[in-house]
């Protein structure tokens, strides 16, 4: 591995666990590596020790893409030591589409706590973290005060999670792009019943917290989260400089 290598992108190649083990032997000798993209590389929990070694040895590594791999909760638990080995160093972490569930919340909370002052971009969309998982990691996630880009889309969140997310906005003063859309947790009848438990006051509080994020530029949101019982969008969401997309 070149001592001058700063970025390595092998995303969307089926590197596999064995391939990464071989690659890792070289990567640990790349002191200037800052960015590593392993998106959708056919990886599993078995390669977690290799990734941990790379994170630990590459002291400048601050952008890490691990999304699209079948790590699951067990893999994330094995990655924890590496992800927490250099507190306050990661700027971007992608754990999207890793088959994570609510059971990953404790591990993910520990990672967020170690990186809460530095993490600017966090992708955890397209998992199944759910309401219980979000609630369990709410404090750690809320204290990520440097977050600028965050995606929690497609995580099977019910409308009641509005309350949990609302409490985080007071810390997210730097947020620019936020994705909370397409939760796909309920059929139409079940969603209607669930929404009956979320009164308009709660939704208005959620919208007020959103609009208070002065730097927010882009928002993707489930339409049902910001509409009244009749389906009409509540007032206050739109403002100059904020682009809003309301999905399902």
mmCIF file of C-alpha atoms in Angstrom:
data_model
loop_
_atom_site.group_PDB
_atom_site.id
_atom_site.type_symbol
_atom_site.label_atom_id
_atom_site.label_comp_id
_atom_site.label_asym_id
_atom_site.label_seq_id
_atom_site.Cartn_x
_atom_site.Cartn_y
_atom_site.Cartn_z
ATOM 1 C CA UNK A 1 0.000 0.000 0.000
ATOM 2 C CA UNK A 2 1.341 3.404 -0.943
ATOM 3 C CA UNK A 3 2.325 5.545 2.010
ATOM 4 C CA UNK A 4 0.651 8.424 0.144
ATOM 5 C CA UNK A 5 -2.760 6.755 -0.331
ATOM 6 C CA UNK A 6 -5.512 8.960 1.122
ATOM 7 C CA UNK A 7 -8.717 7.512 -0.350
ATOM 8 C CA UNK A 8 -9.729 3.978 -1.284
ATOM 9 C CA UNK A 9 -13.063 3.197 -2.919
ATOM 10 C CA UNK A 10 -13.833 -0.463 -3.583
ATOM 11 C CA UNK A 11 -17.585 -0.003 -3.196
ATOM 12 C CA UNK A 12 -19.986 -2.231 -5.149
ATOM 13 C CA UNK A 13 -17.346 -4.904 -5.693
ATOM 14 C CA UNK A 14 -17.745 -8.344 -4.153
ATOM 15 C CA UNK A 15 -14.516 -8.178 -2.163
ATOM 16 C CA UNK A 16 -15.791 -10.666 0.419
ATOM 17 C CA UNK A 17 -14.390 -11.419 3.851
ATOM 18 C CA UNK A 18 -11.349 -13.290 2.513
ATOM 19 C CA UNK A 19 -10.568 -10.533 0.036
ATOM 20 C CA UNK A 20 -10.782 -7.879 2.714
ATOM 21 C CA UNK A 21 -8.490 -9.894 4.968
ATOM 22 C CA UNK A 22 -5.817 -9.757 2.271
ATOM 23 C CA UNK A 23 -6.480 -6.092 1.527
ATOM 24 C CA UNK A 24 -6.381 -5.257 5.214
ATOM 25 C CA UNK A 25 -2.772 -6.419 5.492
ATOM 26 C CA UNK A 26 -1.825 -3.547 3.199
ATOM 27 C CA UNK A 27 -4.307 -0.976 4.472
ATOM 28 C CA UNK A 28 -2.872 -0.989 7.996
ATOM 29 C CA UNK A 29 0.326 0.360 6.450
ATOM 30 C CA UNK A 30 -1.383 3.379 4.856
ATOM 31 C CA UNK A 31 -0.824 6.138 7.446
ATOM 32 C CA UNK A 32 -2.425 8.861 5.327
ATOM 33 C CA UNK A 33 -5.668 7.010 4.577
ATOM 34 C CA UNK A 34 -8.621 9.283 5.387
ATOM 35 C CA UNK A 35 -11.489 7.715 3.407
ATOM 36 C CA UNK A 36 -12.462 4.062 3.002
ATOM 37 C CA UNK A 37 -15.524 2.993 1.020
ATOM 38 C CA UNK A 38 -16.600 -0.624 1.491
ATOM 39 C CA UNK A 39 -20.213 -0.144 0.414
ATOM 40 C CA UNK A 40 -21.908 -3.327 -0.757
ATOM 41 C CA UNK A 41 -18.740 -5.445 -0.780
ATOM 42 C CA UNK A 42 -20.304 -8.797 0.255
ATOM 43 C CA UNK A 43 -18.941 -8.497 3.787
ATOM 44 C CA UNK A 44 -20.190 -10.161 6.970
ATOM 45 C CA UNK A 45 -19.419 -10.042 10.683
ATOM 46 C CA UNK A 46 -16.439 -12.332 10.055
ATOM 47 C CA UNK A 47 -14.380 -9.451 8.680
ATOM 48 C CA UNK A 48 -15.016 -7.147 11.652
ATOM 49 C CA UNK A 49 -11.563 -7.761 13.235
ATOM 50 C CA UNK A 50 -9.903 -6.723 9.971
ATOM 51 C CA UNK A 51 -11.894 -3.483 9.831
ATOM 52 C CA UNK A 52 -11.077 -2.784 13.482
ATOM 53 C CA UNK A 53 -7.362 -3.194 12.753
ATOM 54 C CA UNK A 54 -7.592 -0.754 9.856
ATOM 55 C CA UNK A 55 -9.440 1.849 11.931
ATOM 56 C CA UNK A 56 -6.969 1.520 14.787
ATOM 57 C CA UNK A 57 -3.837 1.693 12.644
ATOM 58 C CA UNK A 58 -4.944 4.361 10.173
ATOM 59 C CA UNK A 59 -4.962 7.293 12.539
ATOM 60 C CA UNK A 60 -6.254 9.778 9.947
ATOM 61 C CA UNK A 61 -9.202 7.657 8.799
ATOM 62 C CA UNK A 62 -12.324 9.737 9.360
ATOM 63 C CA UNK A 63 -14.745 8.776 6.557
ATOM 64 C CA UNK A 64 -15.917 5.176 6.717
ATOM 65 C CA UNK A 65 -18.588 3.589 4.532
ATOM 66 C CA UNK A 66 -19.704 0.126 5.652
ATOM 67 C CA UNK A 67 -23.263 0.201 4.315
ATOM 68 C CA UNK A 68 -24.830 -2.483 2.176
ATOM 69 C CA UNK A 69 -23.101 -5.356 3.983
ATOM 70 C CA UNK A 70 -24.622 -8.118 6.084
ATOM 71 C CA UNK A 71 -23.029 -7.212 9.419
ATOM 72 C CA UNK A 72 -26.172 -7.501 11.524
ATOM 73 C CA UNK A 73 -26.176 -6.734 15.246
ATOM 74 C CA UNK A 74 -23.427 -9.237 15.979
ATOM 75 C CA UNK A 75 -21.128 -7.682 13.409
ATOM 76 C CA UNK A 76 -21.690 -4.181 14.752
ATOM 77 C CA UNK A 77 -20.881 -5.453 18.237
ATOM 78 C CA UNK A 78 -17.588 -6.790 16.903
ATOM 79 C CA UNK A 79 -16.894 -3.487 15.153
ATOM 80 C CA UNK A 80 -17.498 -1.469 18.311
ATOM 81 C CA UNK A 81 -13.939 -1.658 19.623
ATOM 82 C CA UNK A 82 -12.565 -0.262 16.375
ATOM 83 C CA UNK A 83 -15.226 2.402 15.941
ATOM 84 C CA UNK A 84 -14.639 3.591 19.504
ATOM 85 C CA UNK A 85 -10.844 3.262 19.425
ATOM 86 C CA UNK A 86 -10.258 6.873 18.358
ATOM 87 C CA UNK A 87 -12.888 9.044 20.070
ATOM 88 C CA UNK A 88 -13.831 12.252 18.325
ATOM 89 C CA UNK A 89 -12.181 11.340 15.017
ATOM 90 C CA UNK A 90 -14.896 10.062 12.681
ATOM 91 C CA UNK A 91 -16.573 12.619 10.428
ATOM 92 C CA UNK A 92 -18.717 10.257 8.334
ATOM 93 C CA UNK A 93 -20.089 6.810 9.175
ATOM 94 C CA UNK A 94 -22.357 4.791 6.893
ATOM 95 C CA UNK A 95 -24.103 1.781 8.440
ATOM 96 C CA UNK A 96 -27.088 1.758 6.085
ATOM 97 C CA UNK A 97 -28.560 -1.524 4.825
ATOM 98 C CA UNK A 98 -26.601 -3.612 7.336
ATOM 99 C CA UNK A 99 -29.587 -5.623 8.624
ATOM 100 C CA UNK A 100 -29.505 -3.926 12.011
ATOM 101 C CA UNK A 101 -32.443 -4.197 14.424
ATOM 102 C CA UNK A 102 -33.396 -2.663 17.769
ATOM 103 C CA UNK A 103 -30.886 -5.054 19.350
ATOM 104 C CA UNK A 104 -28.023 -2.913 18.039
ATOM 105 C CA UNK A 105 -29.052 0.133 20.069
ATOM 106 C CA UNK A 106 -26.622 -0.331 22.975
ATOM 107 C CA UNK A 107 -23.669 -0.868 20.651
ATOM 108 C CA UNK A 108 -24.603 1.986 18.356
ATOM 109 C CA UNK A 109 -25.110 4.271 21.352
ATOM 110 C CA UNK A 110 -21.564 3.539 22.528
ATOM 111 C CA UNK A 111 -20.198 4.364 19.074
ATOM 112 C CA UNK A 112 -22.165 7.615 18.916
ATOM 113 C CA UNK A 113 -21.019 8.636 22.385
ATOM 114 C CA UNK A 114 -17.391 8.202 21.367
ATOM 115 C CA UNK A 115 -17.843 10.246 18.179
ATOM 116 C CA UNK A 116 -20.546 12.717 19.177
ATOM 117 C CA UNK A 117 -18.324 15.810 18.905
ATOM 118 C CA UNK A 118 -16.905 14.998 15.480
ATOM 119 C CA UNK A 119 -19.553 13.055 13.537
ATOM 120 C CA UNK A 120 -21.001 15.186 10.736
ATOM 121 C CA UNK A 121 -22.681 12.555 8.565
ATOM 122 C CA UNK A 122 -24.500 9.462 9.809
ATOM 123 C CA UNK A 123 -26.349 7.069 7.507
ATOM 124 C CA UNK A 124 -28.313 4.339 9.303
ATOM 125 C CA UNK A 125 -31.244 4.158 6.880
ATOM 126 C CA UNK A 126 -32.753 0.968 5.465
ATOM 127 C CA UNK A 127 -32.402 -1.072 8.634
ATOM 128 C CA UNK A 128 -35.045 -2.206 11.151
ATOM 129 C CA UNK A 129 -34.057 -0.206 14.225
ATOM 130 C CA UNK A 130 -37.668 0.527 15.102
ATOM 131 C CA UNK A 131 -39.186 2.600 17.891
ATOM 132 C CA UNK A 132 -37.598 0.687 20.774
ATOM 133 C CA UNK A 133 -34.158 0.931 19.206
ATOM 134 C CA UNK A 134 -34.523 4.637 18.531
ATOM 135 C CA UNK A 135 -35.710 5.287 22.074
ATOM 136 C CA UNK A 136 -32.779 3.324 23.534
ATOM 137 C CA UNK A 137 -30.231 5.375 21.590
ATOM 138 C CA UNK A 138 -32.064 8.705 21.793
ATOM 139 C CA UNK A 139 -29.733 10.329 24.318
ATOM 140 C CA UNK A 140 -26.547 9.413 22.460
ATOM 141 C CA UNK A 141 -28.004 10.333 19.092
ATOM 142 C CA UNK A 142 -29.402 13.599 20.364
ATOM 143 C CA UNK A 143 -26.005 14.613 21.747
ATOM 144 C CA UNK A 144 -24.341 14.295 18.330
ATOM 145 C CA UNK A 145 -24.196 18.071 18.165
ATOM 146 C CA UNK A 146 -21.972 18.179 15.058
ATOM 147 C CA UNK A 147 -24.398 16.271 12.811
ATOM 148 C CA UNK A 148 -25.060 17.965 9.480
ATOM 149 C CA UNK A 149 -26.439 15.063 7.410
ATOM 150 C CA UNK A 150 -28.505 12.287 8.983
ATOM 151 C CA UNK A 151 -30.689 9.561 7.498
ATOM 152 C CA UNK A 152 -33.021 7.433 9.611
ATOM 153 C CA UNK A 153 -35.315 6.667 6.665
ATOM 154 C CA UNK A 154 -36.825 3.211 6.175
ATOM 155 C CA UNK A 155 -36.346 1.982 9.746
ATOM 156 C CA UNK A 156 -39.867 0.810 10.598
ATOM 157 C CA UNK A 157 -40.620 3.734 12.894
ATOM 158 C CA UNK A 158 -44.194 4.279 14.026
ATOM 159 C CA UNK A 159 -45.669 7.790 14.243
ATOM 160 C CA UNK A 160 -45.239 7.777 18.035
ATOM 161 C CA UNK A 161 -41.482 8.146 17.430
ATOM 162 C CA UNK A 162 -42.245 11.786 16.653
ATOM 163 C CA UNK A 163 -41.952 12.442 20.389
ATOM 164 C CA UNK A 164 -38.530 10.815 20.580
ATOM 165 C CA UNK A 165 -37.140 12.703 17.591
ATOM 166 C CA UNK A 166 -38.559 16.055 18.700
ATOM 167 C CA UNK A 167 -36.368 15.981 21.795
ATOM 168 C CA UNK A 168 -33.220 15.725 19.696
ATOM 169 C CA UNK A 169 -33.597 18.916 17.697
ATOM 170 C CA UNK A 170 -32.372 21.198 20.456
ATOM 171 C CA UNK A 171 -28.908 19.662 20.021
ATOM 172 C CA UNK A 172 -28.924 19.420 16.207
ATOM 173 C CA UNK A 173 -28.120 23.066 15.587
ATOM 174 C CA UNK A 174 -25.867 22.274 12.599
ATOM 175 C CA UNK A 175 -28.264 19.948 10.793
ATOM 176 C CA UNK A 176 -28.543 20.632 7.054
ATOM 177 C CA UNK A 177 -30.049 17.491 5.524
ATOM 178 C CA UNK A 178 -32.430 15.168 7.361
ATOM 179 C CA UNK A 179 -34.146 12.031 6.032
ATOM 180 C CA UNK A 180 -37.012 10.506 8.044
ATOM 181 C CA UNK A 181 -39.233 9.236 5.223
ATOM 182 C CA UNK A 182 -40.656 5.930 3.988
ATOM 183 C CA UNK A 183 -40.872 4.048 7.289
ATOM 184 C CA UNK A 184 -43.017 1.181 5.922
ATOM 185 C CA UNK A 185 -43.926 -0.069 9.367
ATOM 186 C CA UNK A 186 -47.684 -0.415 9.149
ATOM 187 C CA UNK A 187 -50.492 -1.167 6.730
ATOM 188 C CA UNK A 188 -52.936 1.659 6.067
ATOM 189 C CA UNK A 189 -55.482 0.633 8.726
ATOM 190 C CA UNK A 190 -52.850 0.076 11.419
ATOM 191 C CA UNK A 191 -51.175 3.377 10.616
ATOM 192 C CA UNK A 192 -54.485 5.206 10.925
ATOM 193 C CA UNK A 193 -55.033 3.648 14.348
ATOM 194 C CA UNK A 194 -51.511 4.534 15.434
ATOM 195 C CA UNK A 195 -51.890 8.121 14.267
ATOM 196 C CA UNK A 196 -54.987 8.470 16.444
ATOM 197 C CA UNK A 197 -52.595 8.256 19.409
ATOM 198 C CA UNK A 198 -50.554 11.204 18.154
ATOM 199 C CA UNK A 199 -52.523 14.396 18.624
ATOM 200 C CA UNK A 200 -52.071 17.535 16.577
ATOM 201 C CA UNK A 201 -50.301 19.274 19.469
ATOM 202 C CA UNK A 202 -47.507 16.702 19.357
ATOM 203 C CA UNK A 203 -47.183 17.109 15.605
ATOM 204 C CA UNK A 204 -47.110 20.883 15.891
ATOM 205 C CA UNK A 205 -44.347 20.591 18.491
ATOM 206 C CA UNK A 206 -42.430 18.382 16.081
ATOM 207 C CA UNK A 207 -42.838 20.908 13.264
ATOM 208 C CA UNK A 208 -41.837 23.783 15.541
ATOM 209 C CA UNK A 209 -38.663 21.925 16.494
ATOM 210 C CA UNK A 210 -37.911 21.276 12.824
ATOM 211 C CA UNK A 211 -38.384 24.877 11.777
ATOM 212 C CA UNK A 212 -36.219 26.051 14.690
ATOM 213 C CA UNK A 213 -33.269 24.340 12.985
ATOM 214 C CA UNK A 214 -32.275 27.474 11.114
ATOM 215 C CA UNK A 215 -29.625 25.743 9.027
ATOM 216 C CA UNK A 216 -31.864 22.906 7.814
ATOM 217 C CA UNK A 217 -31.860 22.926 4.015
ATOM 218 C CA UNK A 218 -33.415 19.591 3.013
ATOM 219 C CA UNK A 219 -36.038 17.447 4.743
ATOM 220 C CA UNK A 220 -37.571 14.164 3.642
ATOM 221 C CA UNK A 221 -40.454 13.214 5.917
ATOM 222 C CA UNK A 222 -43.358 10.775 6.040
ATOM 223 C CA UNK A 223 -46.463 12.771 5.073
ATOM 224 C CA UNK A 224 -48.541 11.277 7.887
ATOM 225 C CA UNK A 225 -46.108 12.678 10.458
ATOM 226 C CA UNK A 226 -46.828 16.286 9.480
ATOM 227 C CA UNK A 227 -50.499 16.221 8.498
ATOM 228 C CA UNK A 228 -53.710 16.621 10.456
ATOM 229 C CA UNK A 229 -56.284 13.800 10.759
ATOM 230 C CA UNK A 230 -57.854 14.950 7.488
ATOM 231 C CA UNK A 231 -54.595 14.554 5.614
ATOM 232 C CA UNK A 232 -53.883 18.267 5.223
ATOM 233 C CA UNK A 233 -50.325 19.388 5.952
ATOM 234 C CA UNK A 234 -50.059 21.384 9.155
ATOM 235 C CA UNK A 235 -48.968 25.009 8.886
ATOM 236 C CA UNK A 236 -45.432 26.037 9.696
ATOM 237 C CA UNK A 237 -43.339 23.404 7.959
ATOM 238 C CA UNK A 238 -42.421 25.431 4.891
ATOM 239 C CA UNK A 239 -40.026 28.346 5.198
ATOM 240 C CA UNK A 240 -37.554 30.085 2.875
ATOM 241 C CA UNK A 241 -34.406 28.066 2.387
ATOM 242 C CA UNK A 242 -35.973 24.742 3.425
ATOM 243 C CA UNK A 243 -36.772 22.163 0.733
ATOM 244 C CA UNK A 244 -39.363 19.653 1.968
ATOM 245 C CA UNK A 245 -40.314 16.324 0.408
ATOM 246 C CA UNK A 246 -43.233 14.486 2.013
ATOM 247 C CA UNK A 247 -43.223 10.788 1.169
ATOM 248 C CA UNK A 248 -45.272 7.980 2.565
#
